[in-house]
CSV table of C-alpha atoms in Angstrom, one decimal:
chain,number,residue,atom,x,y,z
A,1142,MET,CA,-127.2,-159.1,-133.8
A,1143,LEU,CA,-127.9,-162.9,-131.1
A,1144,GLN,CA,-124.8,-164.1,-129.5
A,1145,VAL,CA,-125.2,-168.0,-127.8
A,1146,ILE,CA,-123.7,-167.8,-124.2
A,1147,SER,CA,-124.6,-171.3,-123.6
A,1148,GLU,CA,-126.9,-174.5,-124.7
A,1149,HIS,CA,-128.2,-177.3,-123.1
A,1150,ARG,CA,-130.7,-180.2,-123.9
A,1151,SER,CA,-133.7,-180.4,-121.4
A,1152,PHE,CA,-136.6,-182.7,-121.7
A,1153,GLY,CA,-136.6,-183.3,-125.4
A,1154,GLY,CA,-135.7,-180.1,-125.7
A,1155,LYS,CA,-133.0,-177.3,-125.6
A,1156,GLN,CA,-132.6,-174.8,-122.7
A,1157,GLY,CA,-130.6,-171.8,-123.9
A,1158,PHE,CA,-129.1,-168.5,-122.8
A,1159,TYR,CA,-127.9,-165.5,-124.9
A,1160,THR,CA,-126.8,-162.2,-124.9
A,1161,GLN,CA,-128.5,-159.0,-127.3
A,1162,ASP,CA,-127.0,-156.0,-127.9
A,1163,SER,CA,-130.0,-153.5,-128.1
A,1164,SER,CA,-130.8,-150.7,-129.5
A,1165,ALA,CA,-133.3,-149.9,-126.8
A,1166,THR,CA,-131.5,-149.6,-123.9
A,1167,GLY,CA,-128.0,-149.2,-125.5
A,1168,THR,CA,-126.6,-152.2,-123.5
A,1169,ALA,CA,-126.0,-156.1,-123.2
A,1170,MET,CA,-129.4,-157.2,-122.7
A,1171,ARG,CA,-129.5,-160.8,-121.5
A,1172,PHE,CA,-132.0,-163.7,-121.9
A,1173,THR,CA,-133.0,-167.4,-121.8
A,1174,VAL,CA,-135.6,-169.8,-124.6
A,1175,TYR,CA,-136.4,-172.9,-124.2
A,1176,GLN,CA,-137.1,-174.8,-127.0
A,1177,PRO,CA,-139.5,-177.3,-126.6
A,1178,PRO,CA,-139.0,-180.6,-128.7
A,1179,GLN,CA,-142.7,-180.5,-131.1
A,1180,ILE,CA,-140.3,-177.7,-132.4
A,1181,LYS,CA,-139.6,-180.2,-135.1
A,1182,GLN,CA,-143.4,-179.7,-136.7
A,1183,GLY,CA,-143.2,-175.8,-136.6
A,1184,PRO,CA,-143.3,-172.8,-135.2
A,1185,VAL,CA,-144.7,-173.4,-131.6
A,1186,PRO,CA,-146.3,-170.6,-129.0
A,1187,VAL,CA,-144.8,-167.8,-127.2
A,1188,LEU,CA,-145.1,-167.4,-123.6
A,1189,PHE,CA,-142.3,-164.2,-122.1
A,1190,PHE,CA,-141.9,-164.9,-118.0
A,1191,LEU,CA,-140.8,-161.8,-116.2
A,1192,ALA,CA,-139.4,-161.9,-113.0
A,1193,GLY,CA,-139.1,-159.9,-110.1
A,1194,LEU,CA,-137.0,-157.4,-107.6
A,1195,THR,CA,-132.9,-158.6,-107.7
A,1196,ALA,CA,-133.4,-161.8,-110.4
A,1197,THR,CA,-132.1,-162.6,-113.9
A,1198,GLU,CA,-132.8,-164.5,-117.0
A,1199,GLU,CA,-131.2,-166.8,-114.9
A,1200,THR,CA,-133.8,-167.0,-112.2
A,1201,PHE,CA,-136.9,-168.7,-113.4
A,1202,ALA,CA,-134.9,-171.1,-116.6
A,1203,ILE,CA,-133.4,-172.1,-112.8
A,1204,LYS,CA,-135.9,-172.4,-110.3
A,1205,ALA,CA,-139.6,-172.3,-111.4
A,1206,GLY,CA,-139.4,-175.6,-113.0
A,1207,ALA,CA,-141.1,-175.5,-116.2
A,1208,GLN,CA,-139.2,-176.7,-118.6
A,1209,ARG,CA,-141.3,-180.1,-118.2
A,1210,LEU,CA,-144.3,-179.4,-118.6
A,1211,ALA,CA,-143.2,-176.4,-121.7
A,1212,SER,CA,-141.9,-179.4,-123.1
A,1213,ASP,CA,-145.4,-181.8,-122.7
A,1214,TYR,CA,-146.9,-178.6,-124.0
A,1215,GLY,CA,-145.0,-177.9,-126.5
A,1216,LEU,CA,-144.7,-174.0,-125.4
A,1217,MET,CA,-141.2,-172.2,-125.9
A,1218,LEU,CA,-140.5,-169.9,-122.5
A,1219,VAL,CA,-138.6,-167.0,-122.9
A,1220,SER,CA,-137.4,-165.4,-120.0
A,1221,CYS,CA,-135.3,-161.7,-119.5
A,1222,ASP,CA,-133.1,-159.8,-117.7
A,1223,THR,CA,-135.4,-157.6,-114.5
A,1224,SER,CA,-132.9,-154.3,-116.3
A,1225,PRO,CA,-130.4,-153.0,-117.7
A,1226,ARG,CA,-126.7,-153.3,-116.2
A,1227,ASN,CA,-123.6,-152.0,-116.5
A,1228,THR,CA,-125.1,-149.0,-117.8
A,1229,GLY,CA,-122.9,-146.2,-115.4
A,1230,THR,CA,-126.0,-144.4,-114.5
A,1231,GLU,CA,-125.4,-142.5,-111.1
A,1232,GLY,CA,-127.4,-144.0,-108.6
A,1233,ALA,CA,-128.1,-146.9,-110.3
A,1234,THR,CA,-127.0,-149.8,-107.9
A,1235,LYS,CA,-127.7,-148.0,-104.9
A,1236,ASP,CA,-130.7,-149.7,-104.0
A,1237,TRP,CA,-132.4,-153.2,-104.1
A,1238,ASP,CA,-135.8,-151.8,-105.5
A,1239,PHE,CA,-134.8,-149.4,-107.8
A,1240,GLY,CA,-131.8,-148.6,-111.0
A,1241,GLU,CA,-130.7,-152.0,-111.8
A,1242,GLY,CA,-132.8,-155.3,-111.0
A,1243,ALA,CA,-135.2,-153.1,-110.9
A,1244,GLY,CA,-136.5,-151.8,-114.1
A,1245,PHE,CA,-140.1,-152.1,-112.9
A,1246,TYR,CA,-140.8,-153.5,-117.5
A,1247,LEU,CA,-141.4,-149.9,-118.5
A,1248,ASP,CA,-139.7,-146.9,-121.0
A,1249,ALA,CA,-138.2,-144.1,-118.5
A,1250,THR,CA,-138.6,-141.0,-120.2
A,1251,GLU,CA,-137.3,-139.3,-117.3
A,1252,ALA,CA,-132.8,-138.4,-116.7
A,1253,PRO,CA,-131.3,-139.8,-116.6
A,1254,TRP,CA,-132.8,-143.3,-116.4
A,1255,SER,CA,-134.5,-142.8,-120.0
A,1256,GLN,CA,-131.1,-143.3,-121.9
A,1257,HIS,CA,-131.4,-146.8,-121.1
A,1258,PHE,CA,-133.7,-147.9,-119.3
A,1259,ARG,CA,-136.2,-148.6,-121.9
A,1260,MET,CA,-137.3,-151.8,-121.1
A,1261,GLU,CA,-140.6,-151.9,-122.7
A,1262,SER,CA,-139.5,-151.3,-126.0
A,1263,TRP,CA,-136.8,-154.1,-125.7
A,1264,LEU,CA,-139.2,-156.4,-124.1
A,1265,THR,CA,-142.6,-155.3,-126.9
A,1266,GLN,CA,-140.7,-154.3,-129.9
A,1267,GLU,CA,-136.6,-155.8,-130.1
A,1268,LEU,CA,-137.0,-159.1,-128.2
A,1269,ARG,CA,-140.1,-160.2,-129.5
A,1270,GLU,CA,-139.3,-159.4,-132.7
A,1271,LEU,CA,-135.6,-161.3,-132.1
A,1272,ILE,CA,-137.3,-164.3,-131.3
A,1273,VAL,CA,-139.5,-164.3,-134.4
A,1274,ALA,CA,-136.6,-164.2,-136.4
A,1275,ASN,CA,-134.4,-166.5,-134.6
A,1276,PHE,CA,-136.6,-169.4,-133.2
A,1277,PRO,CA,-139.6,-171.4,-134.2
A,1278,ALA,CA,-141.7,-168.7,-132.8
A,1279,ASP,CA,-145.6,-168.7,-133.6
A,1280,ALA,CA,-146.1,-165.0,-133.7
A,1281,SER,CA,-149.6,-165.3,-133.7
A,1282,ARG,CA,-149.6,-167.1,-130.5
A,1283,ILE,CA,-147.9,-165.1,-127.4
A,1284,GLY,CA,-148.4,-164.9,-123.5
A,1285,ILE,CA,-146.7,-163.0,-121.3
A,1286,PHE,CA,-146.7,-164.0,-117.1
A,1287,GLY,CA,-144.2,-163.4,-114.1
A,1288,HIS,CA,-143.7,-163.2,-110.8
A,1289,SER,CA,-144.1,-160.4,-108.3
A,1290,MET,CA,-142.9,-157.1,-110.5
A,1291,GLY,CA,-142.6,-159.1,-113.1
A,1292,GLY,CA,-145.6,-160.1,-112.2
A,1293,HIS,CA,-147.0,-156.7,-112.5
A,1294,GLY,CA,-145.1,-156.2,-115.9
A,1295,ALA,CA,-147.1,-159.2,-117.3
A,1296,LEU,CA,-150.0,-157.4,-116.2
A,1297,THR,CA,-149.3,-154.1,-117.4
A,1298,LEU,CA,-147.3,-155.2,-120.9
A,1299,ALA,CA,-150.9,-157.6,-121.3
A,1300,LEU,CA,-153.0,-154.3,-121.1
A,1301,ARG,CA,-151.4,-151.9,-122.7
A,1302,HIS,CA,-150.1,-154.4,-125.8
A,1303,PRO,CA,-153.4,-156.2,-126.8
A,1304,ASP,CA,-152.4,-156.9,-130.3
A,1305,ILE,CA,-149.4,-158.8,-129.4
A,1306,TYR,CA,-150.3,-160.8,-126.0
A,1307,ARG,CA,-153.6,-163.2,-125.9
A,1308,SER,CA,-152.8,-165.1,-122.8
A,1309,VAL,CA,-151.9,-162.8,-119.1
A,1310,SER,CA,-151.3,-164.4,-115.5
A,1311,ALA,CA,-149.3,-163.5,-112.7
A,1312,PHE,CA,-147.9,-164.7,-109.3
A,1313,ALA,CA,-147.9,-162.2,-106.4
A,1314,PRO,CA,-148.7,-159.5,-108.7
A,1315,ILE,CA,-147.6,-156.1,-107.6
A,1316,SER,CA,-150.4,-154.7,-108.6
A,1317,ALA,CA,-151.5,-151.3,-107.8
A,1318,PRO,CA,-147.5,-149.4,-108.5
A,1319,THR,CA,-149.3,-145.8,-107.6
A,1320,ARG,CA,-150.2,-146.6,-104.2
A,1321,CYS,CA,-147.6,-149.0,-103.1
A,1322,PRO,CA,-143.9,-147.7,-102.0
A,1323,TRP,CA,-142.1,-149.2,-104.6
A,1324,GLY,CA,-143.6,-148.0,-107.6
A,1325,GLU,CA,-143.9,-144.3,-105.8
A,1326,LYS,CA,-140.0,-144.8,-105.3
A,1327,ALA,CA,-139.9,-146.3,-108.9
A,1328,PHE,CA,-142.1,-143.9,-110.9
A,1329,SER,CA,-141.6,-141.0,-109.2
A,1330,GLN,CA,-138.1,-141.1,-110.2
A,1331,TYR,CA,-138.5,-143.2,-114.1
A,1332,LEU,CA,-141.8,-141.6,-114.6
A,1333,GLY,CA,-141.8,-137.4,-113.3
A,1334,VAL,CA,-144.3,-135.9,-110.6
A,1335,ASP,CA,-147.4,-136.6,-113.2
A,1336,ARG,CA,-149.1,-139.2,-111.7
A,1337,GLY,CA,-151.5,-139.2,-115.0
A,1338,GLN,CA,-148.0,-140.5,-116.6
A,1339,TRP,CA,-148.1,-143.4,-113.4
A,1340,LYS,CA,-151.5,-144.3,-114.0
A,1341,GLU,CA,-150.5,-145.7,-117.3
A,1342,HIS,CA,-148.0,-148.6,-115.9
A,1343,ASP,CA,-150.4,-149.0,-113.3
A,1344,ALA,CA,-152.6,-152.9,-114.1
A,1345,SER,CA,-155.2,-151.9,-111.9
A,1346,GLU,CA,-155.9,-148.1,-113.6
A,1347,LEU,CA,-155.2,-149.7,-116.4
A,1348,MET,CA,-158.0,-152.4,-116.0
A,1349,TRP,CA,-160.7,-149.4,-114.6
A,1350,GLN,CA,-159.5,-148.4,-118.8
A,1351,ARG,CA,-159.2,-150.9,-121.6
A,1352,LYS,CA,-162.5,-152.5,-120.0
A,1353,LYS,CA,-162.4,-156.3,-120.2
A,1354,PRO,CA,-159.7,-156.8,-123.0
A,1355,PHE,CA,-159.2,-160.8,-122.2
A,1356,PRO,CA,-162.6,-162.1,-121.7
A,1357,LYS,CA,-160.5,-166.1,-121.7
A,1358,GLY,CA,-159.8,-164.8,-118.2
A,1359,ILE,CA,-156.9,-163.5,-115.9
A,1360,LEU,CA,-155.0,-166.0,-114.0
A,1361,ILE,CA,-153.2,-164.7,-110.2
A,1362,ASP,CA,-152.1,-166.5,-107.4
A,1363,GLN,CA,-150.7,-165.1,-104.3
A,1364,GLY,CA,-150.1,-166.0,-101.1
A,1365,SER,CA,-151.6,-165.8,-98.1
A,1366,SER,CA,-148.3,-165.4,-95.8
A,1367,ASP,CA,-146.0,-163.5,-98.4
A,1368,LYS,CA,-144.8,-160.5,-96.6
A,1369,PHE,CA,-145.1,-157.6,-99.5
A,1370,LEU,CA,-148.6,-158.4,-99.7
A,1371,LEU,CA,-148.6,-157.7,-95.7
A,1372,GLU,CA,-146.5,-154.7,-96.0
A,1373,GLY,CA,-149.3,-153.4,-98.7
A,1374,GLN,CA,-146.5,-153.3,-101.8
A,1375,LEU,CA,-148.7,-155.8,-103.6
A,1376,GLN,CA,-152.7,-155.1,-103.2
A,1377,PRO,CA,-154.5,-158.1,-105.0
A,1378,GLU,CA,-157.8,-156.5,-104.6
A,1379,ALA,CA,-157.0,-153.3,-106.0
A,1380,PHE,CA,-157.0,-155.5,-109.3
A,1381,GLU,CA,-159.6,-157.8,-108.0
A,1382,ALA,CA,-162.3,-154.4,-108.2
A,1383,ALA,CA,-160.8,-152.9,-111.1
A,1384,CYS,CA,-161.6,-156.2,-112.9
A,1385,ALA,CA,-165.0,-157.2,-111.1
A,1386,ALA,CA,-166.4,-153.1,-112.2
A,1387,ALA,CA,-164.7,-153.4,-115.4
A,1388,GLY,CA,-166.3,-157.0,-116.2
A,1389,GLN,CA,-163.3,-158.7,-116.3
A,1390,PRO,CA,-163.4,-162.3,-116.1
A,1391,LEU,CA,-159.8,-163.3,-113.4
A,1392,THR,CA,-159.1,-165.6,-111.1
A,1393,LEU,CA,-157.7,-165.4,-108.4
A,1394,ARG,CA,-156.3,-167.5,-106.2
A,1395,ARG,CA,-155.3,-167.2,-102.1
A,1396,HIS,CA,-152.5,-169.9,-101.4
A,1397,GLU,CA,-152.6,-169.8,-97.1
A,1398,GLY,CA,-149.3,-170.3,-95.8
A,1399,TYR,CA,-147.5,-169.5,-99.1
A,1400,ASP,CA,-144.8,-167.1,-98.8
A,1401,HIS,CA,-143.6,-164.5,-102.1
A,1402,GLY,CA,-140.8,-167.2,-102.9
A,1403,TYR,CA,-139.8,-169.3,-106.1
A,1404,TYR,CA,-141.0,-172.6,-104.2
A,1405,PHE,CA,-144.3,-170.4,-104.1
A,1406,VAL,CA,-144.0,-169.9,-107.6
A,1407,ALA,CA,-143.4,-173.9,-108.5
A,1408,SER,CA,-145.6,-175.3,-106.6
A,1409,PHE,CA,-148.2,-173.5,-109.2
A,1410,MET,CA,-146.2,-173.8,-112.4
A,1411,ALA,CA,-148.0,-176.2,-113.5
A,1412,ASP,CA,-151.8,-174.6,-113.5
A,1413,HIS,CA,-150.2,-171.3,-115.2
A,1414,LEU,CA,-148.7,-173.2,-118.0
A,1415,ALA,CA,-152.1,-175.5,-118.7
A,1416,PHE,CA,-153.8,-171.6,-118.3
A,1417,HIS,CA,-151.7,-170.9,-121.3
A,1418,HIS,CA,-151.2,-173.2,-123.4
A,1419,ALA,CA,-155.2,-172.9,-123.1
A,1420,ASN,CA,-155.2,-170.0,-124.4
A,1421,LEU,CA,-152.7,-170.2,-126.9
A,1422,ARG,CA,-154.3,-173.0,-128.7
A,1423,ARG,CA,-155.4,-172.2,-132.5
């Protein structure tokens, strides 16, 4: 059931904060929805944003500066928390890059994580259906984008569910999690020792398998001064190579001097909303 936390007038539309008791995760899950003024004329396209490590459902709504452009384009914006919270799972709050705040947008298969950490099912099924049922959203025009861990989630969910998502982009995504410390730490605990299962949640590996699922292209922005890029956590070159081999159109833009934070994300948000607006037109 949808519960309203708060709603606020914004650029002629409405920014809302909500919670839902999720059957997928067995917890209360929080999310936000921006409804543009165009809902008065009927259902509008929906764009899901997935945030990065340690972020919450509020991060995008507060920091990205996306509402003004969404109002202009007539896009509904949905953002969500990065994991279930208050699960009582031992070790879930021990590390900043694993557990609560770090769900990696997948369904865990290993105990004890498999009981609550089911972000893929919640996002692609439960939350999507809740949005379509309770807001003036066009279910045939859904896009997805995200930042860092959320960029990983956007790419992998789009590749795993091309029947749901018509458009995808990312800011500084974790592009090859099977080959970086963040991914190895998360996947080994969420998915177990079978690296074959890991590949099913790695955007670069999925692109090798799927072969050109988005003919209108994929947009990625990456800052050159991003410390996580320099540490080898992001590896956009792996996704770039996979797209080239698959014949997948990709625009990967490298921006001199930009780091990993929301000053970077906000700087190029207009380009991403324009990209999705164009791809989600009737």
